[in-house]
Tab-separated table of C-alpha atoms in Angstrom:
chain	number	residue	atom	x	y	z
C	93	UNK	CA	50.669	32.648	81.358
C	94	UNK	CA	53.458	32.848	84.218
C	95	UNK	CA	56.083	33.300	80.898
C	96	UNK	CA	54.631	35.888	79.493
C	97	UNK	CA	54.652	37.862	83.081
C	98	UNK	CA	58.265	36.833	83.473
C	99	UNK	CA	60.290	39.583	81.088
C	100	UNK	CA	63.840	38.691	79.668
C	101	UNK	CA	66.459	38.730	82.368
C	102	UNK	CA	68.137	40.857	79.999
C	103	UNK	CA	65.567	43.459	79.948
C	104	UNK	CA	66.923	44.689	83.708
C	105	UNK	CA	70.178	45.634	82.161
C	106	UNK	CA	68.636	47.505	79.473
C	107	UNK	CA	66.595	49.642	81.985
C	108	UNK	CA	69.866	50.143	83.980
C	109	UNK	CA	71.743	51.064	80.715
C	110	UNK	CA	68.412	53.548	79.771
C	111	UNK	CA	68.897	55.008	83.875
C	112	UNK	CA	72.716	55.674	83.089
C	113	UNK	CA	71.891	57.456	79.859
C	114	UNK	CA	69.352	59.729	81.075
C	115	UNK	CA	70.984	60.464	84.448
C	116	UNK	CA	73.980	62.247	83.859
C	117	UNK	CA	72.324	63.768	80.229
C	118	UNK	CA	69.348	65.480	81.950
C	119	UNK	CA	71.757	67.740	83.773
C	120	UNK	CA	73.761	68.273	81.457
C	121	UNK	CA	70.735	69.110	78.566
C	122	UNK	CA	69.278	71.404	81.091
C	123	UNK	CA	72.553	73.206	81.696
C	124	UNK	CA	73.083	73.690	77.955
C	125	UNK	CA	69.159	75.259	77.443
C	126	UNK	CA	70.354	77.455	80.632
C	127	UNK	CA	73.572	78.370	79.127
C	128	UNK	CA	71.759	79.092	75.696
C	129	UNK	CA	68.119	80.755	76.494
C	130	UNK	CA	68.960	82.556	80.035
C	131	UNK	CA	72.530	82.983	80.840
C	132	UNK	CA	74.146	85.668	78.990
C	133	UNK	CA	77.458	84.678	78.130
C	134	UNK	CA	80.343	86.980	79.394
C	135	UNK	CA	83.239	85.618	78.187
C	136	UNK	CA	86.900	88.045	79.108
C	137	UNK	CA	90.417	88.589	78.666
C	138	UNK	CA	90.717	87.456	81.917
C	139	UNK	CA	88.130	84.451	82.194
C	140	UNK	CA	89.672	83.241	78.650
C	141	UNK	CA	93.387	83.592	80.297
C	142	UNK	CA	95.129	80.696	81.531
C	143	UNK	CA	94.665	79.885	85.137
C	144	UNK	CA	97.920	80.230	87.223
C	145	UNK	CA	96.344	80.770	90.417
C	146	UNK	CA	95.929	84.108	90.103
C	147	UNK	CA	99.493	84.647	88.422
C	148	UNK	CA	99.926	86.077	84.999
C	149	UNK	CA	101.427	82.957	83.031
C	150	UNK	CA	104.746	83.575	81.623
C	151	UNK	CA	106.756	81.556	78.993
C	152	UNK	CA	105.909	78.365	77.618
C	153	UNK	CA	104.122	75.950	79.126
C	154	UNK	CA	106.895	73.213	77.110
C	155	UNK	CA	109.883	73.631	79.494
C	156	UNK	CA	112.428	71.443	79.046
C	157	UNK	CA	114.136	69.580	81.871
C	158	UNK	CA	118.158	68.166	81.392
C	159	UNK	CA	117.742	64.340	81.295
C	160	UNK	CA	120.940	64.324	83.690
C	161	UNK	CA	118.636	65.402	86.586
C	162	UNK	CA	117.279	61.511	86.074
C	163	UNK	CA	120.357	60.024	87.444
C	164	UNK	CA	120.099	62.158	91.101
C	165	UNK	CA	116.467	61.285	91.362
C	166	UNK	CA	117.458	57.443	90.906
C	167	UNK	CA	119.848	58.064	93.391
C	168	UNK	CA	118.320	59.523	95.654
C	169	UNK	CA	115.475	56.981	95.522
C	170	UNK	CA	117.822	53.803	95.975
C	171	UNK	CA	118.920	55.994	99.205
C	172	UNK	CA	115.333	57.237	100.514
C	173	UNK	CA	114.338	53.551	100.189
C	174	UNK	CA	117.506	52.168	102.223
C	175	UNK	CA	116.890	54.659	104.843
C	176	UNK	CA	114.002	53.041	105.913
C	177	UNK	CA	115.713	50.413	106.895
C	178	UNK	CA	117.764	52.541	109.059
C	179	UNK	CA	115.096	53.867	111.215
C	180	UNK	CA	113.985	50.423	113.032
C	181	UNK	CA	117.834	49.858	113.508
C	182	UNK	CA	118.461	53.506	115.246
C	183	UNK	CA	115.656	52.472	117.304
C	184	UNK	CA	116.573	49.315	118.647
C	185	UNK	CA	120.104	50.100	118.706
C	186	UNK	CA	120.834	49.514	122.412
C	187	UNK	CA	119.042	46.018	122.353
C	188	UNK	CA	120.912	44.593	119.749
C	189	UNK	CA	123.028	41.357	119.788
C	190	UNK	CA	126.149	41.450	117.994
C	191	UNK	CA	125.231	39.141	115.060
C	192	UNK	CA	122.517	42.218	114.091
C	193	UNK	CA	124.471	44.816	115.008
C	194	UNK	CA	127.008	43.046	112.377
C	195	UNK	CA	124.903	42.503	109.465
C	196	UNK	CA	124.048	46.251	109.699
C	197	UNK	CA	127.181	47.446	109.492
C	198	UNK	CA	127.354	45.311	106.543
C	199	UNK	CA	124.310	47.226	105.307
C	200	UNK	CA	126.157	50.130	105.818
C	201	UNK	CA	129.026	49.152	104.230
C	202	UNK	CA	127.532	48.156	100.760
C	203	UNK	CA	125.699	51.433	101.046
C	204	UNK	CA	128.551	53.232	100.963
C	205	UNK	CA	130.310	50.918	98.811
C	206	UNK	CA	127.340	52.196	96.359
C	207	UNK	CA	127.803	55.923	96.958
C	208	UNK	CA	131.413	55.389	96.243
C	209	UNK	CA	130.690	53.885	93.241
C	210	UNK	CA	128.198	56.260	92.007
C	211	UNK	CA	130.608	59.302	92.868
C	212	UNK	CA	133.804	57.210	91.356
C	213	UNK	CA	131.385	57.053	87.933
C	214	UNK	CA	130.930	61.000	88.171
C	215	UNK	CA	127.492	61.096	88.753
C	216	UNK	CA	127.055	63.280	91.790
C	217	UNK	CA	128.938	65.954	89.820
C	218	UNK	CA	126.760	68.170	87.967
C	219	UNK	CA	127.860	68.298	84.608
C	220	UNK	CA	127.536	71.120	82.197
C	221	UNK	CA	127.661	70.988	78.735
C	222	UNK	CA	126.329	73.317	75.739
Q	4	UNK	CA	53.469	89.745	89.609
Q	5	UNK	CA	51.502	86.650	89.151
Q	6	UNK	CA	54.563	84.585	88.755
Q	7	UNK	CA	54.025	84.130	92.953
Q	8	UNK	CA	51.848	81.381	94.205
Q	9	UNK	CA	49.682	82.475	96.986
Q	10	UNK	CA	51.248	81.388	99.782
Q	11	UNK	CA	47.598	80.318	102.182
Q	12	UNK	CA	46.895	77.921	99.116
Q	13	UNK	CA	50.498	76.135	98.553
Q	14	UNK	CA	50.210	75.349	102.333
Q	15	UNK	CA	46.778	74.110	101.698
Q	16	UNK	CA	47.771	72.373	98.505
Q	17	UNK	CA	50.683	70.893	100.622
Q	18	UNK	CA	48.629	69.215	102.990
Q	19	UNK	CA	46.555	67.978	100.910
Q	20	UNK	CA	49.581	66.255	99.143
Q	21	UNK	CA	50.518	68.068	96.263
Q	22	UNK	CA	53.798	70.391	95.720
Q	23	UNK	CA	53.892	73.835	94.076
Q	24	UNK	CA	56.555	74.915	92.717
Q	25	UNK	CA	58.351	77.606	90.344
Q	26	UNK	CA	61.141	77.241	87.832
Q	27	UNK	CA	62.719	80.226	90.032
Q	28	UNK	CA	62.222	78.735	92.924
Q	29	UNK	CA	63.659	74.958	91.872
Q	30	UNK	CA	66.454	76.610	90.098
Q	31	UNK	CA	67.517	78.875	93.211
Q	32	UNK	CA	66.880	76.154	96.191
Q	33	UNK	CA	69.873	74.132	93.582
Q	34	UNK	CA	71.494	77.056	93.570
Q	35	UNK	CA	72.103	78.036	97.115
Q	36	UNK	CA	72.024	74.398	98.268
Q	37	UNK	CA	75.418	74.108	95.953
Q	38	UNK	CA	77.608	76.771	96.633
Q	39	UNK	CA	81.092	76.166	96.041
Q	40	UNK	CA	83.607	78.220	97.474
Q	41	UNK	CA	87.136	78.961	95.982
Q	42	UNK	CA	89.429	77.070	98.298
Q	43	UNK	CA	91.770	80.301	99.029
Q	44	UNK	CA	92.860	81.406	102.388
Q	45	UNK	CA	95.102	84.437	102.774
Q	46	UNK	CA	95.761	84.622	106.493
Q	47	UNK	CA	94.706	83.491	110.254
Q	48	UNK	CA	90.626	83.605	108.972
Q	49	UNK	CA	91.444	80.975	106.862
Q	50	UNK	CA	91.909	78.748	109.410
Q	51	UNK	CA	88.740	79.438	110.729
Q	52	UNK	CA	87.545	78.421	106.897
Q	53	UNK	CA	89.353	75.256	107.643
Q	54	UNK	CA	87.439	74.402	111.321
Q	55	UNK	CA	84.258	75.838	109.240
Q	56	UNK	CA	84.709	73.208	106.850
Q	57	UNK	CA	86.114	70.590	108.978
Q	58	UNK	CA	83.652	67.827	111.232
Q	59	UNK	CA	82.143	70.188	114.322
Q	60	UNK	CA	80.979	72.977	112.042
Q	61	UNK	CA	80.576	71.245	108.935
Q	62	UNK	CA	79.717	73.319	106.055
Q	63	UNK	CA	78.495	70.598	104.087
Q	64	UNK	CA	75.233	71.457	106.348
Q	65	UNK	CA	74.756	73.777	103.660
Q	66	UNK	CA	75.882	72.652	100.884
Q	67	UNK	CA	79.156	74.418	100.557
Q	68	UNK	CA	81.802	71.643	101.114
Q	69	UNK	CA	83.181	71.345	97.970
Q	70	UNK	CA	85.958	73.672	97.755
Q	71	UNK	CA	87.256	74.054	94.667
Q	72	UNK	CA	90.867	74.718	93.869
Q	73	UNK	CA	89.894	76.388	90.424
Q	74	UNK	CA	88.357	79.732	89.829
Q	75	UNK	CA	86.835	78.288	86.810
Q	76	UNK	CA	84.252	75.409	89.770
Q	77	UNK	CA	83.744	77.953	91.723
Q	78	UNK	CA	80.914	80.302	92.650
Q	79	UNK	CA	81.775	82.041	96.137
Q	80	UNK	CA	84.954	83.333	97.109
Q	81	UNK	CA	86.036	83.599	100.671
Q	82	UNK	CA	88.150	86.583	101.251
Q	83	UNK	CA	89.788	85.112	104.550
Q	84	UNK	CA	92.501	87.420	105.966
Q	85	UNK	CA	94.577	90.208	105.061
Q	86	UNK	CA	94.681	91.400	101.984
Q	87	UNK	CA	97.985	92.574	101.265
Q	88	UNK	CA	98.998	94.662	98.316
Q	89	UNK	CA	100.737	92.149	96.654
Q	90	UNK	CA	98.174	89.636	96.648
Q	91	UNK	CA	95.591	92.408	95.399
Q	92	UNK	CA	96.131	92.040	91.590
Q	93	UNK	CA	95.780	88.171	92.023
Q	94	UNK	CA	92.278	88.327	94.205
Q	95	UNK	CA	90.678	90.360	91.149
Q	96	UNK	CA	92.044	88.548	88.731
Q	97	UNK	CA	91.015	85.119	90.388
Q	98	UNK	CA	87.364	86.642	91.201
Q	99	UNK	CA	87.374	87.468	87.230
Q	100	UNK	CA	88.383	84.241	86.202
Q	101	UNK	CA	85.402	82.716	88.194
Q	102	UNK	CA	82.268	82.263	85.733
Q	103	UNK	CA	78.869	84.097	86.278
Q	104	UNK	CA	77.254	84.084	88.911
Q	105	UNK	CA	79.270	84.358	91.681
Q	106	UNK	CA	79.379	86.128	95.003
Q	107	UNK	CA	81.957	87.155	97.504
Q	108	UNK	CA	82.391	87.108	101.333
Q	109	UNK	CA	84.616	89.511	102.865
Q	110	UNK	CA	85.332	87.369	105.963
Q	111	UNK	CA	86.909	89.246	108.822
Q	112	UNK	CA	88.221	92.964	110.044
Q	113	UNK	CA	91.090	92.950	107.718
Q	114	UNK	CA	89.153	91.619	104.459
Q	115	UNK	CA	86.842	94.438	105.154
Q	116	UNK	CA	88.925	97.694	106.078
Q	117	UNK	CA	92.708	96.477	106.419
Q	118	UNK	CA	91.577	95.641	110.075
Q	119	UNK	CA	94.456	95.904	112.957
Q	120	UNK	CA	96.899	96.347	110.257
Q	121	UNK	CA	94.850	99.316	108.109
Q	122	UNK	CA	98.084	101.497	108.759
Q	123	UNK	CA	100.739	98.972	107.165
Q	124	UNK	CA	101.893	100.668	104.268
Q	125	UNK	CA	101.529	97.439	101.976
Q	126	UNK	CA	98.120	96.268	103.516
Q	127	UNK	CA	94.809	96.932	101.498
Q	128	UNK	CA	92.161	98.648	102.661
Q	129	UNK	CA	89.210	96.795	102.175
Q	130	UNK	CA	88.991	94.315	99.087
Q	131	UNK	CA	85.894	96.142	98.358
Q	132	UNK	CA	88.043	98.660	97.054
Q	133	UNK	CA	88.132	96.273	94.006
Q	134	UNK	CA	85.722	93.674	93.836
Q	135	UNK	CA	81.831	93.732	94.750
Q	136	UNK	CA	81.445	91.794	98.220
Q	137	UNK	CA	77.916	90.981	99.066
Q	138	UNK	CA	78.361	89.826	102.597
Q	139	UNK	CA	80.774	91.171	105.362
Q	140	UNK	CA	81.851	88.977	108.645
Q	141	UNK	CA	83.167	91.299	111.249
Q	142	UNK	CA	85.536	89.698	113.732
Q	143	UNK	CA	89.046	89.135	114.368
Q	144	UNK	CA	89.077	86.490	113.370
Q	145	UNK	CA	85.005	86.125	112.821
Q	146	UNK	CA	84.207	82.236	114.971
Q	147	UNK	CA	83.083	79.286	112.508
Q	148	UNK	CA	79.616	80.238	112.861
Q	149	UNK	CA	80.005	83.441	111.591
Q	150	UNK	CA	81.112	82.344	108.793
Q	151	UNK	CA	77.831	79.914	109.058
Q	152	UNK	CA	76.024	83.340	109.086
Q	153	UNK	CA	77.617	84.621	106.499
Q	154	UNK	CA	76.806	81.719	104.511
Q	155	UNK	CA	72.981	81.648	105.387
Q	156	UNK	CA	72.906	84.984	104.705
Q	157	UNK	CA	74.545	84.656	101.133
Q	158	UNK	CA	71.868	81.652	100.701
Q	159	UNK	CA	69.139	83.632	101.549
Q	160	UNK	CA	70.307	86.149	98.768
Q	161	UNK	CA	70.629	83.999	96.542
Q	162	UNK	CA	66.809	82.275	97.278
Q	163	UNK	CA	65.309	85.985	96.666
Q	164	UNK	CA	67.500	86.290	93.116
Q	165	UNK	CA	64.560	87.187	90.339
Q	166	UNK	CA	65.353	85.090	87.559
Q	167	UNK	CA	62.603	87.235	84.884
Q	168	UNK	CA	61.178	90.475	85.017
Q	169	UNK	CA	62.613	93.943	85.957
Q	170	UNK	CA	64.510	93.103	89.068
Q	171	UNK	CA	66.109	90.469	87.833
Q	172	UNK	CA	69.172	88.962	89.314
Q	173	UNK	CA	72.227	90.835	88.241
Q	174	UNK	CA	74.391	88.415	86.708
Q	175	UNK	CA	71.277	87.686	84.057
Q	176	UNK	CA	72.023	90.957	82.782
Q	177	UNK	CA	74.124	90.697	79.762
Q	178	UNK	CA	75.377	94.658	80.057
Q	179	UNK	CA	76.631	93.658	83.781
Q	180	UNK	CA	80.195	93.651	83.730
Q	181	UNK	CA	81.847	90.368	84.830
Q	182	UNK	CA	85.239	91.371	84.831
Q	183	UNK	CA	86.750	94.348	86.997
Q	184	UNK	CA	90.470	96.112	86.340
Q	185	UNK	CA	93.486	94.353	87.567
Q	186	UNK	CA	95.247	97.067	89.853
Q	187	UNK	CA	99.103	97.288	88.954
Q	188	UNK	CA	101.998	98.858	91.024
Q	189	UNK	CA	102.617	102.011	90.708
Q	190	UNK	CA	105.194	104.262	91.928
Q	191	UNK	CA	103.750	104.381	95.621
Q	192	UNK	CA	100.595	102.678	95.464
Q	193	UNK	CA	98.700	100.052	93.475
Q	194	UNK	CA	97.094	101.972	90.680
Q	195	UNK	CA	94.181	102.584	90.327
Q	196	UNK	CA	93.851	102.764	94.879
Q	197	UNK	CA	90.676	101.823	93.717
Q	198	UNK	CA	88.264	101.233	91.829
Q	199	UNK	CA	85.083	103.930	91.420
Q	200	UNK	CA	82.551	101.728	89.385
Q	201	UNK	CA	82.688	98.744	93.004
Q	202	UNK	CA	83.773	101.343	95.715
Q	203	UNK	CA	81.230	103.856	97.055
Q	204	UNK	CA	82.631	104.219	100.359
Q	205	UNK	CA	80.032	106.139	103.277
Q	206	UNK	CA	80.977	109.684	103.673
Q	207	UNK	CA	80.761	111.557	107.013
Q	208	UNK	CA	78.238	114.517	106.976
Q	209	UNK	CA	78.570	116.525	110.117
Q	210	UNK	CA	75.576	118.584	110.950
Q	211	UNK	CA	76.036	121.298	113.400
């Protein structure tokens, strides 16, 4: 008797999986017999144009970028990243003992060894070719 | 009309535990309970747009939260601040991109008549001039709950929108145009000034 009251444990997930089928599709049917017995469609030149907030688009949407422009941003990350570990050193600059205030400098020093390096190799100059 | 349910014996029916309703009536209290605005400020009213929607006034009250940064989500647009001749041709072309039905607030003294700068050569006079506004906040710049007001109001139109009949609402109407001309610039003004079909502005008749 108690068995028979007892349904599959499974059946639970097939009511859930029933619940998220007929949730979101209910709108969404509703909308479409809206759209298709009441609504009148007014479609435009304007409402069918590509939305560039409020711009006219221009050109192509497939612009092309130089792949050289990679090399700054790498750059220019290794740097942003490193100058993080500036600020807490600006800050605490007056309470420093000499050992830190050392090994900073040494930071510093391979920074700049690196920005040497990346200028020696011709990569902070911009260079244009056909 | 018999479309209306009389209103002494919905009450009754109400107490007694059972709900009347209309297909007009579910489909409008979604409607106004859902408005999203175009998120689309244009000068100091916007920031009153942003306390509006922000924690002590709290637009979500209403329903109209969800600010949408496409034209395409949207269904109100909030014309906050001056409306400067540049940004003219871009207002009516976002308002056409926005899909049927959709309203517009004219929030503030310059949105409605070029407010304290009306005589700037390169400030519009009204966006009315090219788009259909259905409600108008005075102020300079109109407080949070104004805009509130304006909002309740705009609900309320919305709640008395006929879906069937003769008086339908106007956006059911498939000869109702949904787009309006782009002004251009012209030589010395944007061209047209404005447009006749949306602006019937009130004329002075002096009786002596």
């Amino acid at each position: 008797m108690m068995a028979a009251m007892t349904p599959n444990p499974y059946f639970f997930i097939v009511i859930f999986v029933g619940v998220a089928l007929v949730f979101p599709l209910v709108p969404l049917a509703l909308a479409w017999l809206w759209r298709n017995f009441f609504q009148p469609p007014k479609p435009g030149a304007d409402k069918n144009a590509i939305y560039e907030c409020g711009v006219e688009s221009l050109g192509e949407a497939q612009v092309q970028f130089r792949s050289q422009y990679y090399l700054y941003c790498i750059i220019f990350l290794i740097f942003d990243v490193e100058a993080v570990f500036l600020v807490p050193f600006a800050v605490a600059f007056t309470g420093l003992p000499v050992g830190a205030f050392l090994s900073i400098l040494v930071f510093l020093l391979l920074l700049i060894e690196g920005l040497v390096w990346a200028w020696s190799k011709g990569c902070l100059s911009w260079a244009v070719k056909g | 009309m018999t479309d209306q349910i009389d209103e002494g014996l919905r009450s009754e029916l109400q107490r007694q535990g059972i709900w009347v309703t209309s297909m007009q009536e579910l489909y409008n209290w979604g409607r106004k309970n859902s408005i999203w605005p175009l998120q689309f400020g244009l000068a100091c009213c916007a920031i009153e747009m942003i306390a509006t929607a922000a924690s002590r006034y709290d637009i979500a009250r209403f329903g109209g939260e969800v600010f949408r940064p496409s034209p395409r989500q949207a269904d109100l647009m909030i014309v906050a601040g001056t409306v400067t001749k540049k940004m003219a041709p871009q207002i009516v072309r976002l308002y056409n991109q926005m899909p049927d039905p959709k309203y517009v607030i004219s929030m503030g003294a310059c949105a409605i008549s070029g407010g304290p700068f009306k005589q700037g050569y390169n400030v519009l006079k009204g966006i009315d001039r090219y788009i259909p506004v259905d409600v108008y906040i005075p102020g300079c710049p109109p407080r949070p709950e104004a805009l509130l007001h304006a909002f309740m109001e705009l609900q309320r139109k919305i709640d008395s929108q006929k879906l069937t009949g003769a008086n339908k609402a106007e956006h059911l109407d498939p000869n109702q145009v949904s787009e309006f001309p782009i002004p251009a610039f012209g030589a010395h003004d944007l061209e047209p000034p404005a447009n006749p079909d949306v602006f019937r502005p009130m004329k002075i008749e002096r009786t002596q």
